[in-house]
XYZ file of C-alpha atoms in Angstrom:
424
model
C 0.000 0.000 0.000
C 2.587 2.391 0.984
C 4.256 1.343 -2.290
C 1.365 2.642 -4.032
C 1.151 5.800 -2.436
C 4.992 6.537 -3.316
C 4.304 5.861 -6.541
C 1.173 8.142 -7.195
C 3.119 10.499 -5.079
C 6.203 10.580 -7.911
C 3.292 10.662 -10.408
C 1.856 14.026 -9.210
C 5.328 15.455 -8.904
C 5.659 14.211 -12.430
C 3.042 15.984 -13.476
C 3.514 19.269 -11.267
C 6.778 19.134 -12.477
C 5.866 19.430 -16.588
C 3.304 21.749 -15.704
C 5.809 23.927 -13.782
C 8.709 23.639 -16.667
C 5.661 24.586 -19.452
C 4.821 27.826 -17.827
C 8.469 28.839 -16.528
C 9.239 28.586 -20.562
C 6.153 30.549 -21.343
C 6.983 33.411 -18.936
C 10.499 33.740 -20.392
C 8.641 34.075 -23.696
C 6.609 36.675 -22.125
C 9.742 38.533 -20.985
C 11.803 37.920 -24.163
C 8.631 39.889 -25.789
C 8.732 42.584 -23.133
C 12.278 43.799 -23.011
C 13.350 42.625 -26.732
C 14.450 46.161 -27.989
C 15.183 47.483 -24.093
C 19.302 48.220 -24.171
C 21.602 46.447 -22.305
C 23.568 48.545 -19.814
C 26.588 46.842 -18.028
C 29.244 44.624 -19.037
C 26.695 43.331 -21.307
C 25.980 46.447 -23.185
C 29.847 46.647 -23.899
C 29.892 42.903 -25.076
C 27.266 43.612 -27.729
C 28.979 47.445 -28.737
C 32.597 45.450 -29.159
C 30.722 42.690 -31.302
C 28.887 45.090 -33.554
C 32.320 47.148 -34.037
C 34.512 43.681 -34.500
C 31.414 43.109 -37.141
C 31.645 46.276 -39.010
C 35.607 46.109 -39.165
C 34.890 42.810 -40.951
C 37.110 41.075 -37.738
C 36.832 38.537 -35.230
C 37.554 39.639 -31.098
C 39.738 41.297 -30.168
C 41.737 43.096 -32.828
C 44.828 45.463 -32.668
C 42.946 47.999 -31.932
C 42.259 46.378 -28.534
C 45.853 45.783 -27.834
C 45.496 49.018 -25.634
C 42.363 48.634 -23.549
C 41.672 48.065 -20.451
C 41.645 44.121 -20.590
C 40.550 41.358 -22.990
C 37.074 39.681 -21.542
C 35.012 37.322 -22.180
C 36.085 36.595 -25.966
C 34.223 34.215 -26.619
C 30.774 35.388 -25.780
C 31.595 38.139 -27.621
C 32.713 35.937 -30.407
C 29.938 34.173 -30.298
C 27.597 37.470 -30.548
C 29.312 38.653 -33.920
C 28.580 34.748 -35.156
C 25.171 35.930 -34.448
C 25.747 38.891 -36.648
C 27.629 36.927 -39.645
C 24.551 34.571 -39.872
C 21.679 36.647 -38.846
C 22.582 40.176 -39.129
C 21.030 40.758 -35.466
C 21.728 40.257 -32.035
C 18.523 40.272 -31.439
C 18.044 36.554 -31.261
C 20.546 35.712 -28.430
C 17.559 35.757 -25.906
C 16.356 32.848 -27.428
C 19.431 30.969 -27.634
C 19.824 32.307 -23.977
C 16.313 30.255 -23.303
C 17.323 27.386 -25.159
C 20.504 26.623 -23.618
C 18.401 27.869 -20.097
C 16.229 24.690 -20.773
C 18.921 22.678 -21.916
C 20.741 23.467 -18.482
C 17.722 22.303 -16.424
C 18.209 19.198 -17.943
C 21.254 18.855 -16.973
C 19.882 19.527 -13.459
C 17.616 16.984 -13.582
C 20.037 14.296 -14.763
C 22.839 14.730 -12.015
C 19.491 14.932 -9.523
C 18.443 11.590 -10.761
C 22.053 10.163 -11.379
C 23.507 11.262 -7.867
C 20.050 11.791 -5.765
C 16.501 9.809 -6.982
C 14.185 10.750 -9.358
C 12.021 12.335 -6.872
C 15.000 14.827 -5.941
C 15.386 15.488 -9.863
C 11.791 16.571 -10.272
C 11.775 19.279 -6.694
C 15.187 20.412 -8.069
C 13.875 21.096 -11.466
C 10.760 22.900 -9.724
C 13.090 24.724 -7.842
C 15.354 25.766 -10.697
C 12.029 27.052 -12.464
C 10.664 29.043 -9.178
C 14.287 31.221 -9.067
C 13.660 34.974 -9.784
C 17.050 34.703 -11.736
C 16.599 31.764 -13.555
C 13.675 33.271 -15.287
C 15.281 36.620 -15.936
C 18.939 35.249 -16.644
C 17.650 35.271 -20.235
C 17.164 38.293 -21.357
C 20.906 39.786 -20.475
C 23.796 39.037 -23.167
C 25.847 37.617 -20.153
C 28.893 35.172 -20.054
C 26.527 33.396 -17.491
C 24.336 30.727 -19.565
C 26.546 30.340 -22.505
C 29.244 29.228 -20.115
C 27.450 26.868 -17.492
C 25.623 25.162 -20.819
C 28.813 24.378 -22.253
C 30.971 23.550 -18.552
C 28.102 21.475 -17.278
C 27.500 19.786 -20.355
C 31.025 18.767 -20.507
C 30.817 17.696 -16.961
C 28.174 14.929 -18.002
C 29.529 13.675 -20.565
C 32.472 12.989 -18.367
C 30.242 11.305 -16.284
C 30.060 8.415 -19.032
C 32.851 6.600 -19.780
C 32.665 6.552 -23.607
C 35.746 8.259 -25.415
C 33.803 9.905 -27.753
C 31.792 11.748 -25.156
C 35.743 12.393 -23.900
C 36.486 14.536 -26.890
C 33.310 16.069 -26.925
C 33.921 17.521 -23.703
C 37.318 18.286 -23.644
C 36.203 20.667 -26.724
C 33.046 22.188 -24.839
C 35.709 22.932 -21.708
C 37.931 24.798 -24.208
C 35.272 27.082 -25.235
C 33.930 27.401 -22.018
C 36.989 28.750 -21.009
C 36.996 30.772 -23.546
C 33.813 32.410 -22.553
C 34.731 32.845 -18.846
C 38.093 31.264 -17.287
C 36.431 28.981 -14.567
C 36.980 25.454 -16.178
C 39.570 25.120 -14.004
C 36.653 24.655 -11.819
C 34.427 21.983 -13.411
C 37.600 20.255 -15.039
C 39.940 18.789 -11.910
C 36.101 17.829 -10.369
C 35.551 15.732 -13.730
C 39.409 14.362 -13.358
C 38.322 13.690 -10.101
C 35.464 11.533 -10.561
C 37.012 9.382 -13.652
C 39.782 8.714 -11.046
C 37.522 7.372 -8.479
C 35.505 5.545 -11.146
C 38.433 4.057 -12.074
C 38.301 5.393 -16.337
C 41.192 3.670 -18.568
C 44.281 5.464 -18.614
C 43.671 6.167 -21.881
C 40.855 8.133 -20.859
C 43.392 10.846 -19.662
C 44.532 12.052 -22.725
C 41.064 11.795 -24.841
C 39.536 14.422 -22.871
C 42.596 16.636 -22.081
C 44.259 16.444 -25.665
C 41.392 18.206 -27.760
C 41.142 20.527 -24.382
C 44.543 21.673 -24.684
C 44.435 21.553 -28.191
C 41.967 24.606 -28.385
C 42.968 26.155 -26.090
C 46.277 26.441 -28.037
C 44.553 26.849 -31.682
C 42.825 29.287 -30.184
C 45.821 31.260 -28.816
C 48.152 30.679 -31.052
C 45.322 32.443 -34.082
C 44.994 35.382 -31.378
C 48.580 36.081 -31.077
C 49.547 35.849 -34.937
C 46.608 38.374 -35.226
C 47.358 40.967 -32.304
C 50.949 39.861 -31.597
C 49.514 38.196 -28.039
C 48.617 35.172 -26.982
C 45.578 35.317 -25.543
C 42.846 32.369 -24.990
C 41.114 33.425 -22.140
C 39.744 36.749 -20.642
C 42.915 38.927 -19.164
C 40.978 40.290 -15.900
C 42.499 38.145 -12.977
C 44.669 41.784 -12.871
C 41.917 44.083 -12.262
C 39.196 41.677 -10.209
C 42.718 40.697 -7.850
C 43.211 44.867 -7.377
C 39.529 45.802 -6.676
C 39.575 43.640 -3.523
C 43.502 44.073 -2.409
C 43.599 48.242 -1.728
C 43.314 50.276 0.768
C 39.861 51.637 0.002
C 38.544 47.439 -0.488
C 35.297 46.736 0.573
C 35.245 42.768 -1.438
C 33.214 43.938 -4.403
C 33.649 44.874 -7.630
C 34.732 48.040 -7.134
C 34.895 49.951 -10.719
C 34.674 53.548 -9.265
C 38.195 53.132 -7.937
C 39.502 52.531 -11.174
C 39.507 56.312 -12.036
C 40.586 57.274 -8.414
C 43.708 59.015 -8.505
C 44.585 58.075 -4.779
C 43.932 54.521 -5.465
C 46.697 51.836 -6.353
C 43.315 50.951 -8.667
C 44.309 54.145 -11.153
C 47.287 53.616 -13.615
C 48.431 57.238 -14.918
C 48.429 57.588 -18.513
C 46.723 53.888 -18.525
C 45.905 54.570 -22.748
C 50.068 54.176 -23.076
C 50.060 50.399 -21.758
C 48.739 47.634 -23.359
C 46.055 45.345 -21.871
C 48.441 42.326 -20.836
C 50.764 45.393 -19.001
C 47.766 46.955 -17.207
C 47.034 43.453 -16.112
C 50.764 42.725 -14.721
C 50.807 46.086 -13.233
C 47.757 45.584 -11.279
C 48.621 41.731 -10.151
C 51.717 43.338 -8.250
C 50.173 45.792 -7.042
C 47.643 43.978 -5.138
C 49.852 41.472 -4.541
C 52.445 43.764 -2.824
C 48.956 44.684 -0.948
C 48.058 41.289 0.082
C 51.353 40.746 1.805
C 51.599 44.214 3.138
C 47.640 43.535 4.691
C 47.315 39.660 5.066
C 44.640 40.399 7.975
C 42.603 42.973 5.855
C 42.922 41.217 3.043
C 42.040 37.460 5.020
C 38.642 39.852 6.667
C 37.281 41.042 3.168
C 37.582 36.814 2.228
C 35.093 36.083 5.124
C 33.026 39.349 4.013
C 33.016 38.063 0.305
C 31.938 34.521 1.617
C 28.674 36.267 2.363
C 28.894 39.111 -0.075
C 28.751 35.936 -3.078
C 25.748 34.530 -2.112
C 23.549 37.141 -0.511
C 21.028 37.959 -3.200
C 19.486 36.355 -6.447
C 17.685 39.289 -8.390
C 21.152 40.062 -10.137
C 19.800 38.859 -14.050
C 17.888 41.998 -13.938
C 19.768 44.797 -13.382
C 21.129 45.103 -17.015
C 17.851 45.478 -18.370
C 16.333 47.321 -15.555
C 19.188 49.864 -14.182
C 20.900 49.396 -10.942
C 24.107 48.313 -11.825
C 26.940 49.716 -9.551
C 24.284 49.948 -6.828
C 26.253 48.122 -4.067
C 30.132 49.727 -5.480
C 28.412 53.400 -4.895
C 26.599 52.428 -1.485
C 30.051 50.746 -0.437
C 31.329 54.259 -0.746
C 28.630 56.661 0.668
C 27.771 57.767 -2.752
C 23.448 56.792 -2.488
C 21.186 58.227 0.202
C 19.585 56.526 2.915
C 16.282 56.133 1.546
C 17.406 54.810 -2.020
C 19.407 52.192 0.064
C 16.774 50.759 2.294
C 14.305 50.670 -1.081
C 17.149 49.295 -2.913
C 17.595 46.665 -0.812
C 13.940 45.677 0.112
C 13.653 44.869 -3.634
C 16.637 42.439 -4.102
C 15.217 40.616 -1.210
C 11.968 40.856 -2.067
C 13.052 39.148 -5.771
C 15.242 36.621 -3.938
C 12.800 34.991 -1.128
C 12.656 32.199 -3.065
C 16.170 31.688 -3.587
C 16.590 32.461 0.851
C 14.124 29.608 1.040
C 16.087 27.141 -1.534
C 19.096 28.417 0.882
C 17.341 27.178 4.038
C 16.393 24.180 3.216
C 20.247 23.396 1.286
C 21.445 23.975 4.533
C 19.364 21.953 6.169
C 20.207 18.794 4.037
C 23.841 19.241 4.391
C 23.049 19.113 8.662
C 20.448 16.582 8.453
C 22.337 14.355 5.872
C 26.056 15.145 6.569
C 27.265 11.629 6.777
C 26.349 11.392 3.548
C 28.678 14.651 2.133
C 31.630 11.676 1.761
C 29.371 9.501 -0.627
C 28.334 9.945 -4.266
C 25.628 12.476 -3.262
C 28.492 15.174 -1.690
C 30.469 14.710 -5.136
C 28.556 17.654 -6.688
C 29.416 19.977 -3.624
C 33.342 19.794 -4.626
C 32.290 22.308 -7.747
C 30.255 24.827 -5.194
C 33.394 24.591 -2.801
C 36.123 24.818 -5.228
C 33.931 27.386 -7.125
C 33.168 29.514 -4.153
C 36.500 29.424 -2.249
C 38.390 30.471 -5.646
C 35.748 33.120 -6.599
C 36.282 34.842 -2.922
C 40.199 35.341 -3.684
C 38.902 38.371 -6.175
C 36.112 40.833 -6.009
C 32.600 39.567 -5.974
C 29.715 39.454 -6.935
C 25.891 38.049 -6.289
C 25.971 36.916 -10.035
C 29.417 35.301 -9.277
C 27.452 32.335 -7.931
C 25.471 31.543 -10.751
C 27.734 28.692 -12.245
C 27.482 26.978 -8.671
C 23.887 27.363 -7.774
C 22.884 24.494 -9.343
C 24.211 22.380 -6.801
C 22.704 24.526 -4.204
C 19.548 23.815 -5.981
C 20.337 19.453 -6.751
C 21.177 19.665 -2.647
C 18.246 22.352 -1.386
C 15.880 19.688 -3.381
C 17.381 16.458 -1.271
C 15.988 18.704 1.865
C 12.528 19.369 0.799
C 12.398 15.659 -0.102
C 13.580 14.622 3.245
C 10.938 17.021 4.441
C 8.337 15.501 2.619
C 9.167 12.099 3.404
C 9.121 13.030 7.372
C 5.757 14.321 6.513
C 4.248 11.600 4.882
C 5.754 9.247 7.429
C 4.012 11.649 10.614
């Protein structure tokens, strides 16, 4: 009998759980239609301006005349936008590929949920992923955000089966994830990891890494015979290690000190270096900080700890405004009032995400015997993720790549929950 109950139990969550991925779909359609011609401000408005110029020049990112900028970032998203261009002569579509590789990522979800967890797990985690403020509005920005986690966590499955073409698949997808946003070397020593403890054929070693490296290299090696540098990757380590290691520090990303004169942040007469000596210059700098202020520099770690995860309603501010909210309030530059509204909406947008919180802490105390089986596996990527993020500025969207675990884990709770429930 009880048997029977479990099993019309899954049912309904089956059910709920189509129902729930049907409209989540639908109301990103609704907000694709809303803000399709609204500008993106941000990084993301800079992406798209550098894509349309590399377009116009009849070039791929960056070109010489980039040499001298501030940094090189994110060249592959942006790559990928003037692909956009060549075939489509808009960027007006990316939303939708946003939403396609959204769904394709809640897959993804739901397959580690069911591989690692049960399939009741996989369908609460895919509700939850649906219920997230930002995992609705995460498509309408032209962020590095979706573009890499599709391609890094689809990588990560297919390391998950031991086939060798799957292997070369994904040590291709890792290359261009990288490419997009330099935290593979994140998602790739967790996949190592697991293929060790699985026990994969030596042979399985160099499958995977050889096409990695080999893009990585192809890619590089076309960069530098085209701008003279070898580049493969975004060149910001410099400037995100320098926002959190000065004097006037407060963890976050802190742009405004970039044009402060009294900051080690300001490089005089920064249009005469190029970006790979801007970046140097700013690495020794804050690392002549660091070991000048190893107990400021260890507090604003702890700060950033919190600082990463303590809001959700990120996705929208490059559509809606807002962005450099928290870098201007860090430095008395927004009144009281505009503060305290400020921050009643983020939370207000993110009580969902507080709850999925709650309850992920609450499986990792009510289940932590289990954090050393195949169930805490997934957790390496959130701590590895989240320890390496917090050595440079932050963030709340700095999370994004690992809240999927969050998610997978907060999921295990409410099922535990349930079950207790049921049982009473």
């Amino acid at each position: 009998m009880k048997q029977k109950e479990t099993l019309n139990s899954t049912g309904l969550l089956k059910k709920t759980t189509i129902i729930g991925v049907l409209l989540w779909i639908f109301i990103q359609l609704i907000l694709i239609y809303v803000f399709y011609d609204t500008p993106q401000r941000s990084d993301q408005g800079v992406y798209l301006k550098i894509a349309q110029d590399c377009f116009d020049c009849g070039e791929w990112y960056p070109m010489r005349k980039h040499i001298y900028d501030a940094f090189i970032w994110a060249p592959g998203l942006i790559n990928f936008f003037i692909c956009q261009l060549k075939i489509f002569g808009t960027l007006k579509l990316n939303m939708f590929f946003n939403l396609l590789m959204n769904i394709a990522i809640l897959y993804e979800v739901w397959w580690l949920a069911k591989r690692f967890f049960s399939i009741r797990t996989a369908y609460i985690s895919v509700l939850c992923y649906c219920i997230l403020y930002s995992n609705s509005m995460i498509v309408l920005p032209a962020g590095t955000e979706i573009p890499f986690l599709f391609l890094a966590l689809t990588s990560f499955c297919l390391c998950l089966s031991n086939k060798y073409w799957k292997l070369v698949v994904a040590g291709i997808l890792f290359a261009l994830a990288n490419w997009i946003r330099p935290l593979t070397i994140i998602f790739l020593p967790v996949a190592l990891f697991y293929m060790f403890l699985k026990k994969y054929n030596w042979k399985s070693y160099p499958v995977l890494l050889i096409p990695f490296f080999s893009i990585i290299i192809l890619i590089g090696t076309q960069t530098q015979s085209k701008i003279g540098y070898y580049v493969f990757q975004s060149s910001t380590s410099g400037v995100n290690l320098i926002m959190t290691a000065n004097d006037k520090a407060y963890g976050g990303v802190a742009t405004s000190l970039m044009g402060d004169t009294t900051n080690t942040c300001y490089i005089r007469n920064a249009q005469a270096y190029t970006f790979a000596q801007k970046d140097s210059i700013w690495r020794q700098r804050a690392i002549k900080w660091i070991k000048e202020n190893p107990g400021q520099f260890g507090k604003l770690y702890l700060m950033k700890l919190g600082g990463l995860y303590i809001e959700d309603s990120w996705p929208d501010r490059p559509i809606l405004g807002g962005d450099g909210f928290i870098d201007k309030a860090a430095h008395n530059k927004v009144s009281k009032s505009s503060f305290i509204s400020r921050i009643f909406s983020m939370g207000l947008k993110s009580l969902v995400y507080y709850v999925i919180l709650f309850f992920f802490v609450y499986a990792i105390a009510k289940h932590i015997k289990e954090l050393l089986s195949w169930k805490g596996f997934l957790l390496l990527i959130l701590l590895l993720g989240t320890l390496s993020t917090c050595i440079f500025s932050v963030s709340p969207r700095y999370h994004y790549p690992f809240l999927f675990v969050i998610i997978i884990w907060a999921a295990y709770g409410i099922e535990t929950s349930l079950s207790k429930i049921n049982k009473s």
